[in-house]
C-alpha cells in the first residue's frame, strides 16, 4: 500500500502534491518523494521517514505546474532514500511512481540488466521505469510505450508517469490498485484515494482495472486496455476528507475489517505454483531440515493467537513437535532450545519489545529463526534468518484485524512449506490450496454477515461479561474474539477450550450470560454443541458460529460461515468476531480506534 498524487494545470503543482500525500499517509509513511517537470529537466526529491522529512528539502517557490508524488509503505526493499519513489531512468527524462506489487520483477530485471540497464534501488517498481524507457527508445510515443510496459507486468499496479518529452502531461495506468482522477478549473489531478483531491475538487472519476488516462492542463482522456477512448463517468464525491480517509466508514477499524479480502489477496500473491507452495526465501535457508527437532511459535497479543493457530496446524501437517509461547514468557523461561530448534516470530509492527527480546535469546542459543511481519525493514524483520511479509498495509486502528487474518493466511502457507521440507505428506493438500486461493471471496462472503452480527451485538448493551469457547482450530478464534471485545468495548471477555467449561468456568454462567461458541471443526463440532447445551440449560444467550450444514435448529442465534475447508474456517470466523466486537463497542459508545490504555506498538517491556 502506497499513496500517489499527480497534478498538471495552471498553478504550481507542489502544494497539491504535498497536501495530497499528507491525506494519504494512512496508506504508508516510511518514505516520500516528488518529481516536478519543466521542459528541460525533471527534478526529483526523496526522503526517508514521514512526509515532514521531504518537506524540509523543498523550497516553497518551486513553481513547476506539473508533477507527481508518492508516500511509500515498503514491500520490496527497506525504507531508504534509494528505494523511495519516484524512480527515474538513467538519463532522468522519465519519472514513475507506483503502488502495488510487480510479481515478475526479478525476471524483468534480469532481462533489462542484459540490455545494459542499471538499477539503483531494491524495489520491484524500478523495473517499470526502465522497461518504459526501453520501449520508448524503440518508438518514442509514450502512450504506446506505457501500454506495452504494463502488458509485461504481472501483479498489481497504479502508476503515474511524467517526462520531459511532454512536460505538461501525466500518464496513468491501473490494475488492482486504486487510482482516482479529478478535474477543476485549475487543472487535472490523480491520486490513490479521494481524500487527496477533496480540497481541490469534488468531481471524481475512479479509474477501472485495465484503464489508462492521459492528464493535461485542461483535458483528461481515459482509454481502455486496447487504447480505445472510454466515456468517463464522473461522480460528485459525497464525503468530507476525514470520512473519505476512512472510505466512508466511521472508524479505521471498520475500514480495515473491510479491507481484508484485498489484503489477503495481496498476501497470497505469488505464493503458489499450481498446487505447490512457493516460498523461495525459506528454500534458500541454509538449514538441514532433518536436524530440526522442534518448532516454537512466539509472539504477543493478537499475533500470539495467530501462533496458537499455526502451532495446531504444524502438528497436524508435519507430524512434528511444536509449541507456542507468548514472547514475554519465552524470554524469561530459560527455554530448552538450540540449533535443532526452529523459532517462528510473528508481529505486525516488527518492533514489539518482548518479541524482539525473545528473538535475541533464540539467536543467542543458535536457533533457526523465521519472522512473519507486516512492516518491512522493521527490527524483527532485520534480525531473523528469513522473513515473510504479510501485505496488510498500514494498520491504523489499535485493535488488530487485517494484520491478524493475513498472519493466519501466511502462517498457513509457511506451515505447508515446512511440511514439504520435512517431507511430510499433508492430507487434502489440493483442497486446502484451492481454498487458500478462494480466501478473498470467502472473506467477502463472511463480511456479508454484518447486518445479522450487528443485531446480535445488541445483546452486549448492558453486559459486563462475555465468554468465547471453541476446540482445536476454533480455540485461537475464541481467544482472538475475546481479546477484540475486551480491547475496544471494555466488556470483560474470556476464552476457554469448550471442553474445559465444565471444569470450572460453567460456574459463571447465569441467566442471559453471553456465550459465543465457534464450532466449525467437523471432528469436534458435536462435542462443542453438547457443551453449548450445558450453558443454554443454565440460561445463557448463546451465539453459535458454525458451518453452512451444521444442524443447529435448537439454537436461536446462529451465524454461518461460508463453505470452506475446516483448516481455513478460522479466517471467516475471525471476521465475524471482529464485527461482533466492533458493534459491541458501538453499543457501549466507546472510542473504537483509540481504546483506553493501549498503544499500537508496544516497544517497552
Ligand atoms: O506489532 P505486534 O503484532 O508485535 O503487536 C503485538 C500486540 O501488541 C498486538 O497484537 C495487540 O495485542 C493488539 N492491540 C491486538 O489488537
Coordinates of C-alpha atoms and ligand atoms in Angstrom, one line a residue:
X1 CA 0.0 0.0 0.0
X2 CA 1.4 3.4 -1.0
X3 CA -0.1 6.8 -1.8
X4 CA 0.2 8.5 -5.2
X5 CA -0.6 12.1 -6.2
X6 CA -0.3 13.9 -9.6
X7 CA -1.2 17.3 -10.9
X8 CA -0.9 19.2 -14.2
X9 CA -2.5 22.7 -14.5
X10 CA -2.3 26.4 -14.3
X11 CA -1.0 26.6 -10.7
X12 CA 2.3 25.3 -9.1
X13 CA 1.9 21.5 -8.6
X14 CA 3.8 21.2 -5.3
X15 CA 1.2 22.5 -2.9
X16 CA -1.4 20.0 -4.2
X17 CA 1.1 17.1 -4.3
X18 CA 2.2 17.6 -0.7
X19 CA -1.3 18.2 0.8
X20 CA -2.5 15.2 -1.1
X21 CA 0.3 13.0 0.2
X22 CA -0.4 14.2 3.7
X23 CA -4.0 13.0 3.3
X24 CA -2.7 9.6 2.0
X25 CA -0.2 9.0 4.8
X26 CA -2.6 6.4 6.2
X27 CA -1.6 4.3 3.2
X28 CA 2.1 4.4 4.1
X29 CA 4.7 6.7 5.6
X30 CA 8.2 5.2 5.5
X31 CA 9.5 7.5 2.8
X32 CA 8.2 10.1 0.4
X33 CA 9.2 11.8 -2.8
X34 CA 8.1 14.1 -5.6
X35 CA 9.1 14.9 -9.2
X36 CA 8.5 18.3 -10.7
X37 CA 8.7 18.8 -14.5
X38 CA 9.8 21.6 -16.8
X39 CA 10.6 21.4 -20.4
X40 CA 14.3 20.9 -19.9
X41 CA 14.5 18.5 -17.0
X42 CA 12.9 16.6 -14.2
X43 CA 13.7 17.5 -10.6
X44 CA 13.2 14.8 -8.0
X45 CA 13.4 15.0 -4.2
X46 CA 13.2 12.0 -1.9
X47 CA 13.4 11.5 1.9
X48 CA 13.3 8.5 4.2
X49 CA 10.7 8.9 7.0
X50 CA 7.5 10.8 7.2
X51 CA 6.4 13.5 4.7
X52 CA 7.7 16.2 7.0
X53 CA 11.3 15.0 6.2
X54 CA 10.6 15.6 2.5
X55 CA 9.1 19.0 3.1
X56 CA 12.3 20.1 4.8
X57 CA 14.2 19.6 1.5
X58 CA 11.7 21.6 -0.6
X59 CA 11.7 25.3 -1.1
X60 CA 8.3 26.9 -1.3
X61 CA 9.0 28.8 -4.6
X62 CA 9.0 25.8 -6.8
X63 CA 6.6 26.9 -9.4
X64 CA 6.5 24.0 -11.9
X65 CA 2.9 23.2 -12.8
X66 CA 3.2 19.5 -13.5
X67 CA 4.4 16.9 -11.0
X68 CA 3.9 13.5 -9.3
X69 CA 4.3 12.4 -5.7
X70 CA 4.5 9.3 -3.6
X71 CA 4.3 8.2 0.0
X72 CA 5.7 4.7 0.5
X73 CA 4.9 1.6 2.5
X74 CA 7.7 -0.7 1.7
X75 CA 7.1 -4.1 0.2
X76 CA 10.4 -4.7 -1.7
X77 CA 13.5 -3.1 -0.4
X78 CA 13.8 -1.5 3.0
X79 CA 12.7 2.1 3.7
X80 CA 15.5 4.3 2.4
X81 CA 16.2 7.3 0.1
X82 CA 17.2 5.0 -2.7
X83 CA 14.1 2.9 -2.5
X84 CA 11.7 5.9 -2.2
X85 CA 9.7 6.8 -5.3
X86 CA 9.7 8.4 -7.8
X87 CA 12.1 6.2 -9.8
X88 CA 13.8 7.6 -12.9
X89 CA 15.5 6.2 -16.0
X90 CA 19.3 6.8 -16.2
X91 CA 19.0 10.0 -18.3
X92 CA 16.5 11.3 -15.8
X93 CA 14.0 12.1 -18.6
X94 CA 11.2 9.8 -17.4
X95 CA 9.8 9.5 -13.8
X96 CA 7.4 6.9 -12.4
X97 CA 5.5 6.4 -9.1
X98 CA 4.0 3.0 -8.4
X99 CA 1.6 1.5 -5.9
X100 CA 1.2 -2.3 -6.0
X101 CA 3.5 -5.4 -6.4
X102 CA 5.2 -6.4 -9.6
X103 CA 5.4 -10.2 -9.1
X104 CA 7.6 -10.9 -12.1
X105 CA 10.1 -8.1 -11.4
X106 CA 13.0 -10.4 -10.9
X107 CA 12.8 -11.8 -14.5
X108 CA 12.1 -8.4 -15.9
X109 CA 15.1 -7.0 -14.1
X110 CA 17.3 -9.8 -15.5
X111 CA 16.1 -9.0 -19.0
X112 CA 16.8 -5.3 -18.5
X113 CA 20.3 -5.9 -17.0
X114 CA 21.1 -8.0 -20.1
X115 CA 20.2 -4.9 -22.2
X116 CA 22.7 -2.8 -20.2
X117 CA 20.3 -1.1 -17.8
X118 CA 21.5 -0.3 -14.3
X119 CA 19.4 -0.3 -11.1
X120 CA 19.7 1.9 -8.1
X121 CA 17.1 0.5 -5.8
X122 CA 16.0 -2.8 -4.4
X123 CA 12.4 -2.2 -5.4
X124 CA 10.1 -4.0 -7.8
X125 CA 8.9 -0.6 -9.0
X126 CA 12.2 0.5 -10.6
X127 CA 11.8 -2.1 -13.4
X128 CA 8.7 -0.2 -14.6
X129 CA 10.6 2.9 -15.5
X130 CA 13.5 1.0 -17.1
X131 CA 11.1 -1.1 -19.1
X132 CA 9.2 2.0 -20.2
X133 CA 12.5 3.6 -21.2
X134 CA 13.4 0.6 -23.3
X135 CA 10.0 0.7 -25.2
X136 CA 10.1 4.5 -25.5
X137 CA 13.6 4.3 -27.2
X138 CA 12.2 1.8 -29.7
X139 CA 9.2 4.0 -30.6
X140 CA 9.1 7.4 -28.9
X141 CA 5.3 7.5 -28.3
X142 CA 4.6 7.5 -24.6
X143 CA 1.1 6.1 -24.8
X144 CA 2.3 3.1 -26.8
X145 CA 5.4 2.6 -24.6
X146 CA 3.2 2.6 -21.4
X147 CA 0.7 0.2 -22.9
X148 CA 3.5 -2.2 -23.9
X149 CA 5.1 -1.9 -20.5
X150 CA 2.0 -2.7 -18.4
X151 CA 1.3 -5.7 -20.7
X152 CA 4.5 -7.1 -19.3
X153 CA 3.7 -6.6 -15.6
X154 CA 2.3 -9.4 -13.6
X155 CA 0.7 -8.4 -10.3
X156 CA -0.9 -5.1 -9.3
X157 CA -0.2 -1.5 -10.1
X158 CA -1.4 2.0 -10.1
X159 CA 1.2 4.2 -11.6
X160 CA 1.8 7.7 -12.9
X161 CA 4.4 8.7 -15.5
X162 CA 5.8 12.1 -16.3
X163 CA 8.6 13.0 -18.7
X164 CA 10.5 15.9 -20.2
X165 CA 9.1 14.8 -23.6
X166 CA 5.6 16.0 -22.7
X167 CA 6.3 18.3 -19.8
X168 CA 2.6 19.1 -19.1
X169 CA 1.3 15.6 -19.3
X170 CA 0.9 12.8 -16.8
X171 CA 0.2 9.2 -18.0
X172 CA -1.7 7.0 -15.6
X173 CA -2.4 3.2 -15.6
X174 CA -4.3 1.0 -13.1
X175 CA -4.7 -2.7 -12.3
X176 CA -5.9 -4.0 -8.9
X177 CA -4.5 -0.9 -7.0
X178 CA -6.7 2.1 -6.6
X179 CA -6.5 5.3 -8.6
X180 CA -8.9 8.2 -8.8
X181 CA -8.8 11.2 -11.2
X182 CA -10.1 14.7 -10.6
X183 CA -10.6 17.9 -12.6
X184 CA -11.2 21.6 -11.8
X185 CA -10.7 25.0 -13.4
X186 CA -7.1 24.8 -12.2
X187 CA -6.1 21.6 -13.9
X188 CA -6.3 17.8 -13.7
X189 CA -5.4 15.6 -10.8
X190 CA -4.8 11.9 -9.9
X191 CA -4.4 10.2 -6.6
X192 CA -4.6 6.8 -4.9
X193 CA -7.7 7.9 -3.0
X194 CA -10.2 10.7 -3.0
X195 CA -9.2 12.4 0.3
X196 CA -6.1 13.7 -1.6
X197 CA -8.3 15.6 -4.0
X198 CA -11.2 16.9 -1.9
X199 CA -9.7 20.3 -1.1
X200 CA -9.3 20.9 -4.8
X201 CA -12.2 19.2 -6.4
X202 CA -15.2 17.0 -5.8
X203 CA -15.5 15.9 -9.4
X204 CA -14.0 12.5 -9.2
X205 CA -13.5 9.6 -11.6
X206 CA -12.5 6.3 -10.2
X207 CA -10.3 4.6 -12.8
X208 CA -11.2 1.0 -13.6
X209 CA -8.8 -2.0 -13.8
X210 CA -7.1 -2.1 -17.2
X211 CA -7.8 1.5 -18.0
X212 CA -5.3 4.3 -18.7
X213 CA -5.6 8.0 -18.6
X214 CA -3.7 11.0 -20.1
X215 CA -3.9 14.1 -17.9
X216 CA -3.2 17.5 -19.5
X217 CA -3.6 21.1 -18.2
X218 CA -7.2 21.4 -19.4
X219 CA -8.1 17.9 -20.7
X220 CA -8.3 14.4 -19.4
X221 CA -8.6 11.4 -21.6
X222 CA -9.4 7.8 -20.5
X223 CA -8.9 4.8 -22.6
X224 CA -9.2 1.0 -22.3
X225 CA -6.6 -1.8 -22.4
X226 CA -6.8 -1.7 -26.2
X227 CA -6.3 2.0 -26.4
X228 CA -9.9 2.9 -27.3
X229 CA -11.3 6.0 -25.8
X230 CA -13.7 5.5 -22.8
X231 CA -16.5 7.9 -22.0
X232 CA -15.8 8.7 -18.3
X233 CA -18.5 8.5 -15.7
X234 CA -17.7 11.4 -13.3
X235 CA -19.2 11.4 -9.9
X236 CA -19.7 14.1 -7.3
X237 CA -17.9 12.8 -4.2
X238 CA -20.2 12.8 -1.1
X239 CA -17.8 12.6 1.9
X240 CA -15.6 15.1 3.6
X241 CA -11.8 14.5 3.9
X242 CA -12.0 12.7 7.3
X243 CA -14.8 10.3 6.2
X244 CA -13.1 9.7 2.9
X245 CA -9.8 8.7 4.6
X246 CA -11.8 6.1 6.3
X247 CA -13.5 5.3 3.0
X248 CA -16.8 6.4 4.4
X249 CA -16.6 4.2 7.5
X250 CA -16.8 5.8 10.9
X251 CA -13.5 4.3 12.1
X252 CA -10.2 2.9 10.7
X253 CA -11.0 -0.4 12.4
X254 CA -14.2 -0.8 10.3
X255 CA -12.3 0.2 7.2
X256 CA -9.6 -2.3 7.9
X257 CA -12.1 -5.1 8.6
X258 CA -13.5 -4.4 5.1
X259 CA -10.0 -4.3 3.5
X260 CA -9.4 -8.0 4.5
X261 CA -10.4 -9.6 1.1
X262 CA -8.0 -7.4 -0.7
X263 CA -5.0 -7.6 1.7
X264 CA -5.4 -11.4 1.9
X265 CA -5.3 -11.5 -1.9
X266 CA -2.1 -9.4 -1.8
X267 CA -0.5 -11.6 1.0
X268 CA -1.2 -14.7 -1.1
X269 CA 0.1 -13.1 -4.4
X270 CA 2.8 -15.3 -5.9
X271 CA 2.8 -17.9 -3.1
X272 CA 1.6 -20.8 -5.3
X273 CA 2.6 -22.6 -8.4
X274 CA -0.4 -24.9 -9.2
X275 CA -0.9 -27.0 -6.0
X276 CA 2.6 -26.2 -4.6
X277 CA 3.6 -23.5 -2.2
X278 CA 6.3 -21.1 -3.5
X279 CA 8.4 -19.6 -0.7
X280 CA 11.9 -19.1 -2.2
X281 CA 13.1 -17.3 1.0
X282 CA 12.5 -20.5 3.0
X283 CA 14.0 -22.8 0.3
X284 CA 17.2 -20.6 0.4
X285 CA 17.7 -21.0 4.1
X286 CA 20.9 -22.9 4.8
X287 CA 19.2 -25.5 7.1
X288 CA 19.4 -29.2 7.1
X289 CA 15.7 -29.8 7.9
X290 CA 16.3 -33.4 9.1
X291 CA 18.1 -31.9 12.1
X292 CA 15.2 -29.7 13.3
X293 CA 13.6 -31.4 16.3
X294 CA 11.1 -28.9 17.4
X295 CA 9.4 -25.7 16.2
X296 CA 8.2 -22.9 18.6
X297 CA 5.8 -20.1 17.6
X298 CA 6.4 -16.9 19.6
X299 CA 4.5 -13.5 19.6
X300 CA 2.4 -11.2 21.7
X301 CA -1.3 -10.3 21.8
X302 CA -3.2 -10.9 18.6
X303 CA -0.1 -12.2 16.9
X304 CA 0.2 -14.8 19.7
X305 CA -3.3 -16.0 18.8
X306 CA -2.1 -16.4 15.2
X307 CA 0.7 -18.5 16.6
X308 CA -1.7 -20.7 18.6
X309 CA -3.4 -21.5 15.2
X310 CA -0.1 -22.2 13.5
X311 CA 1.0 -24.5 16.3
X312 CA -2.1 -26.7 15.9
X313 CA -1.6 -26.7 12.1
X314 CA 2.1 -27.5 12.4
X315 CA 1.5 -30.7 14.4
X316 CA -1.3 -31.7 12.0
X317 CA 0.6 -31.0 8.8
X318 CA 4.1 -32.0 9.7
X319 CA 3.5 -34.6 12.4
X320 CA 6.4 -32.9 14.2
X321 CA 6.8 -31.4 17.6
X322 CA 5.8 -27.8 18.2
X323 CA 4.7 -25.4 20.9
X324 CA 3.5 -21.9 21.3
X325 CA 4.5 -19.4 23.9
X326 CA 4.0 -15.6 24.5
X327 CA 7.2 -13.8 23.9
X328 CA 7.0 -12.2 27.3
X329 CA 7.2 -15.7 28.9
X330 CA 9.7 -17.2 26.5
X331 CA 12.3 -14.6 27.3
X332 CA 12.3 -15.5 31.0
X333 CA 11.7 -19.2 30.8
X334 CA 15.2 -20.5 30.1
X335 CA 13.8 -22.4 27.2
X336 CA 15.3 -25.7 26.1
X337 CA 16.2 -24.5 22.6
X338 CA 19.3 -24.9 20.5
X339 CA 20.4 -25.2 16.9
X340 CA 17.9 -28.0 16.4
X341 CA 15.0 -25.6 17.1
X342 CA 13.1 -23.5 14.6
X343 CA 11.6 -20.4 16.2
X344 CA 8.9 -18.5 14.3
X345 CA 8.3 -14.9 15.4
X346 CA 5.1 -13.2 14.4
X347 CA 4.5 -9.4 14.7
X348 CA 2.5 -6.8 12.9
X349 CA 4.8 -3.9 13.8
X350 CA 8.1 -5.9 13.9
X351 CA 9.0 -3.7 16.9
X352 CA 7.3 -5.3 19.9
X353 CA 9.9 -5.2 22.7
X354 CA 9.0 -8.7 24.2
X355 CA 9.1 -10.4 20.8
X356 CA 12.4 -8.7 20.0
X357 CA 13.9 -9.8 23.3
X358 CA 12.7 -13.4 22.7
X359 CA 14.3 -13.3 19.2
X360 CA 17.6 -12.2 20.7
X361 CA 17.5 -15.1 23.1
X362 CA 16.7 -17.6 20.4
X363 CA 19.5 -16.3 18.3
X364 CA 22.0 -16.5 21.2
X365 CA 21.0 -20.1 21.6
X366 CA 21.7 -20.8 17.9
X367 CA 18.1 -21.5 16.8
X368 CA 17.0 -21.1 13.2
X369 CA 14.7 -18.0 13.1
X370 CA 11.9 -17.1 10.7
X371 CA 9.7 -13.9 11.0
X372 CA 6.2 -13.2 9.8
X373 CA 6.0 -9.5 9.9
X374 CA 3.9 -6.7 8.4
X375 CA 6.4 -3.8 8.5
X376 CA 9.2 -4.1 6.0
X377 CA 12.7 -3.4 7.4
X378 CA 11.4 -3.4 11.0
X379 CA 13.7 -4.7 13.8
X380 CA 12.3 -8.2 13.9
X381 CA 12.4 -8.4 10.1
X382 CA 16.0 -7.4 10.0
X383 CA 17.3 -9.8 12.7
X384 CA 15.8 -13.1 11.6
X385 CA 17.3 -15.7 9.2
X386 CA 14.3 -15.3 6.9
X387 CA 11.3 -13.0 6.8
X388 CA 7.9 -13.4 5.2
X389 CA 5.8 -10.3 4.9
X390 CA 2.0 -10.0 5.3
X391 CA 0.7 -7.4 2.9
X392 CA -1.8 -5.9 5.2
X393 CA -0.6 -2.3 4.6
X394 CA -0.6 0.2 7.5
X395 CA -3.0 -0.8 10.2
X396 CA -4.1 2.4 12.0
X397 CA -6.7 1.2 14.4
X398 CA -5.1 -0.1 17.7
X399 CA -7.2 -3.2 17.5
X400 CA -5.6 -5.5 15.1
X401 CA -7.9 -7.0 12.4
X402 CA -6.4 -7.3 8.9
X403 CA -2.9 -7.9 10.3
X404 CA -4.4 -11.0 12.2
X405 CA -6.1 -12.6 9.2
X406 CA -3.1 -12.0 7.0
X407 CA -0.9 -13.6 9.7
X408 CA -3.2 -16.7 9.7
X409 CA -3.0 -16.9 6.0
X410 CA 0.8 -16.5 5.7
X411 CA 1.5 -18.9 8.6
X412 CA -0.7 -21.4 6.9
X413 CA 1.4 -21.2 3.8
X414 CA 4.6 -21.3 5.8
X415 CA 3.5 -24.5 7.7
X416 CA 2.6 -26.2 4.4
X417 CA 6.1 -25.3 3.1
X418 CA 7.7 -26.7 6.3
X419 CA 5.7 -29.9 5.9
X420 CA 7.2 -30.2 2.4
X421 CA 10.7 -29.6 3.7
X422 CA 10.3 -32.0 6.5
X423 CA 9.0 -34.5 3.9
X424 CA 5.6 -35.0 5.5
X425 CA 2.6 -35.5 3.2
X426 CA -0.3 -33.2 4.0
X427 CA -3.7 -34.9 3.6
X428 CA -6.0 -33.0 1.4
X429 CA -3.4 -30.5 0.3
X430 CA -5.0 -29.9 -3.1
X431 CA -8.3 -29.0 -1.4
X432 CA -6.5 -26.8 1.1
X433 CA -4.5 -24.9 -1.5
X434 CA -7.6 -24.4 -3.7
X435 CA -9.4 -22.9 -0.7
X436 CA -6.5 -20.7 0.2
X437 CA -6.8 -19.2 -3.2
X438 CA -10.5 -18.7 -2.7
X439 CA -10.0 -16.9 0.6
X440 CA -10.5 -13.3 -0.7
X441 CA -14.0 -14.4 -1.9
X442 CA -14.7 -16.4 1.3
X443 CA -13.7 -13.3 3.4
X444 CA -16.0 -11.2 1.2
X445 CA -18.9 -13.5 2.0
X446 CA -18.1 -13.5 5.7
X447 CA -18.4 -9.7 5.6
X448 CA -22.0 -10.1 4.4
X449 CA -23.0 -11.4 7.8
X450 CA -22.6 -7.8 9.1
X451 CA -26.3 -6.9 9.4
X452 CA -27.1 -10.1 11.5
X453 CA -23.9 -9.7 13.6
X454 CA -24.8 -6.1 14.3
X455 CA -28.3 -7.2 15.7
X456 CA -26.6 -9.9 17.8
X457 CA -24.1 -7.4 19.3
X458 CA -27.1 -5.5 20.7
X459 CA -27.3 -8.2 23.4
X460 CA -24.0 -6.8 24.8
X461 CA -25.5 -3.4 25.6
X462 CA -26.0 -3.9 29.3
X463 CA -23.5 -6.7 29.8
X464 CA -20.1 -6.6 31.6
X465 CA -19.0 -10.2 30.8
X466 CA -18.9 -12.5 27.8
X467 CA -17.4 -15.9 27.1
X468 CA -16.0 -17.4 23.9
X469 CA -15.5 -21.2 23.5
X470 CA -14.0 -23.4 20.8
X471 CA -12.0 -26.6 20.3
X472 CA -9.0 -27.3 18.2
X473 CA -8.6 -24.7 15.4
X474 CA -11.7 -22.9 16.8
X475 CA -9.8 -22.2 20.0
X476 CA -7.5 -19.4 18.7
X477 CA -10.6 -17.8 17.2
X478 CA -12.2 -17.8 20.6
X479 CA -9.1 -16.2 22.1
X480 CA -9.0 -13.5 19.5
X481 CA -12.7 -12.9 19.7
X482 CA -12.4 -12.3 23.4
X483 CA -9.4 -10.1 23.0
X484 CA -11.1 -7.9 20.4
X485 CA -14.2 -7.5 22.5
X486 CA -12.3 -6.6 25.7
X487 CA -9.9 -4.2 23.9
X488 CA -12.5 -2.0 22.3
X489 CA -15.7 -2.4 24.3
X490 CA -14.1 -3.0 27.8
X491 CA -16.5 -5.9 28.3
X492 CA -14.7 -8.5 30.4
X493 CA -14.3 -11.4 28.0
X494 CA -12.7 -14.7 28.5
X495 CA -12.0 -17.6 26.1
X496 CA -12.0 -21.3 27.1
X497 CA -11.5 -24.6 25.4
X498 CA -15.1 -25.7 25.1
X499 CA -14.3 -29.0 26.9
X500 CA -12.9 -27.1 29.8
X501 CA -16.1 -25.3 30.6
X502 CA -17.4 -28.0 32.9
X503 CA -14.2 -28.0 34.9
X504 CA -14.8 -24.5 36.4
X505 CA -16.0 -21.7 34.2
X506 CA -19.5 -23.0 33.9
X507 CA -20.0 -21.7 37.5
X508 CA -20.0 -18.2 35.9
X509 CA -23.0 -18.9 33.6
X510 CA -26.3 -17.5 34.7
X511 CA -29.5 -16.1 33.1
X512 CA -28.6 -14.1 29.9
X513 CA -24.8 -14.5 30.1
X514 CA -23.5 -14.1 26.6
X515 CA -21.6 -17.1 25.3
X516 CA -20.2 -17.2 21.7
X517 CA -19.3 -20.7 20.6
X518 CA -17.3 -21.4 17.5
X519 CA -18.0 -24.9 16.1
X520 CA -16.5 -25.3 12.6
X521 CA -14.3 -28.3 13.1
X522 CA -16.2 -31.5 12.0
X523 CA -14.3 -33.9 14.3
X524 CA -15.3 -31.9 17.4
X525 CA -18.3 -29.9 16.3
X526 CA -20.8 -32.3 18.0
X527 CA -18.8 -32.1 21.2
X528 CA -18.8 -28.3 21.3
X529 CA -22.6 -28.3 20.6
X530 CA -23.1 -30.5 23.7
X531 CA -21.1 -28.0 25.7
X532 CA -23.3 -25.2 24.4
X533 CA -26.4 -27.1 25.5
X534 CA -25.0 -27.2 29.0
X535 CA -24.8 -23.4 29.0
X536 CA -28.2 -22.9 27.4
X537 CA -29.6 -25.1 30.2
X538 CA -28.3 -22.5 32.7
X539 CA -29.9 -19.6 30.9
X540 CA -27.0 -18.4 28.6
X541 CA -27.7 -16.5 25.4
X542 CA -25.6 -18.5 23.0
X543 CA -24.4 -17.3 19.6
X544 CA -23.2 -20.2 17.5
X545 CA -20.7 -19.6 14.7
X546 CA -20.7 -22.7 12.5
X547 CA -20.6 -24.2 9.1
X548 CA -23.4 -23.9 6.5
X549 CA -24.5 -27.5 7.0
X550 CA -24.4 -27.9 10.9
X551 CA -27.7 -29.0 12.3
X552 CA -28.4 -26.0 14.7
X553 CA -32.2 -25.9 14.8
X554 CA -32.1 -25.9 18.6
X555 CA -30.2 -22.6 18.7
X556 CA -31.8 -19.2 18.4
X557 CA -28.7 -17.2 17.3
X558 CA -26.7 -18.9 14.6
X559 CA -24.2 -17.2 12.2
X560 CA -22.9 -19.4 9.4
X561 CA -19.5 -19.0 7.9
X562 CA -19.2 -19.6 4.1
X563 CA -18.4 -23.1 2.8
X564 CA -14.6 -23.6 3.4
X565 CA -12.2 -26.4 4.3
X566 CA -12.1 -26.7 8.1
X567 CA -8.4 -25.8 8.2
X568 CA -9.3 -22.3 7.0
X569 CA -12.6 -21.7 8.9
X570 CA -10.6 -19.6 11.4
X571 CA -10.4 -16.8 8.8
X572 CA -14.1 -16.1 8.2
X573 CA -14.9 -16.9 11.8
X574 CA -12.4 -14.2 12.9
X575 CA -14.0 -11.7 10.6
X576 CA -17.4 -12.3 12.2
X577 CA -16.0 -11.9 15.7
X578 CA -14.3 -8.6 14.7
X579 CA -17.7 -7.3 13.5
X580 CA -19.2 -8.5 16.8
X581 CA -16.6 -6.6 18.8
X582 CA -17.0 -3.5 16.7
X583 CA -20.8 -3.4 17.1
X584 CA -20.4 -4.3 20.8
X585 CA -18.2 -1.3 21.3
X586 CA -20.6 0.9 19.4
X587 CA -23.4 -0.2 21.7
X588 CA -21.2 1.0 24.6
X589 CA -20.3 4.3 22.9
X590 CA -16.5 3.6 23.0
X591 CA -13.7 5.2 21.0
X592 CA -13.1 2.4 18.6
X593 CA -9.8 3.4 17.0
X594 CA -8.1 4.5 20.2
X595 CA -9.1 2.3 23.1
X596 CA -8.1 3.4 26.6
X597 CA -4.7 2.4 27.9
X598 CA -3.5 0.8 24.7
X599 CA -0.8 1.7 22.2
X600 CA -0.5 0.4 18.6
X601 CA 3.1 -0.7 19.1
X602 CA 4.4 -1.9 22.5
X603 CA 8.0 -1.0 22.3
X604 CA 8.6 -1.2 26.1
X605 CA 8.6 -4.2 28.3
Ligands
LIG1 O1 3.0 -5.4 16.5 P1 2.8 -6.8 17.1 O2 1.9 -7.7 16.3 O3 4.0 -7.4 17.6 O4 1.9 -6.4 18.4 C1 1.5 -7.4 19.3 C2 0.4 -7.0 20.2 O5 0.8 -5.9 21.0 C3 -0.9 -6.6 19.4 O6 -1.3 -7.7 18.6 C4 -2.0 -6.2 20.3 O7 -2.4 -7.3 21.1 C5 -3.2 -5.6 19.5 N1 -3.6 -4.4 20.1 C6 -4.3 -6.5 19.3 O8 -5.4 -6.0 18.7

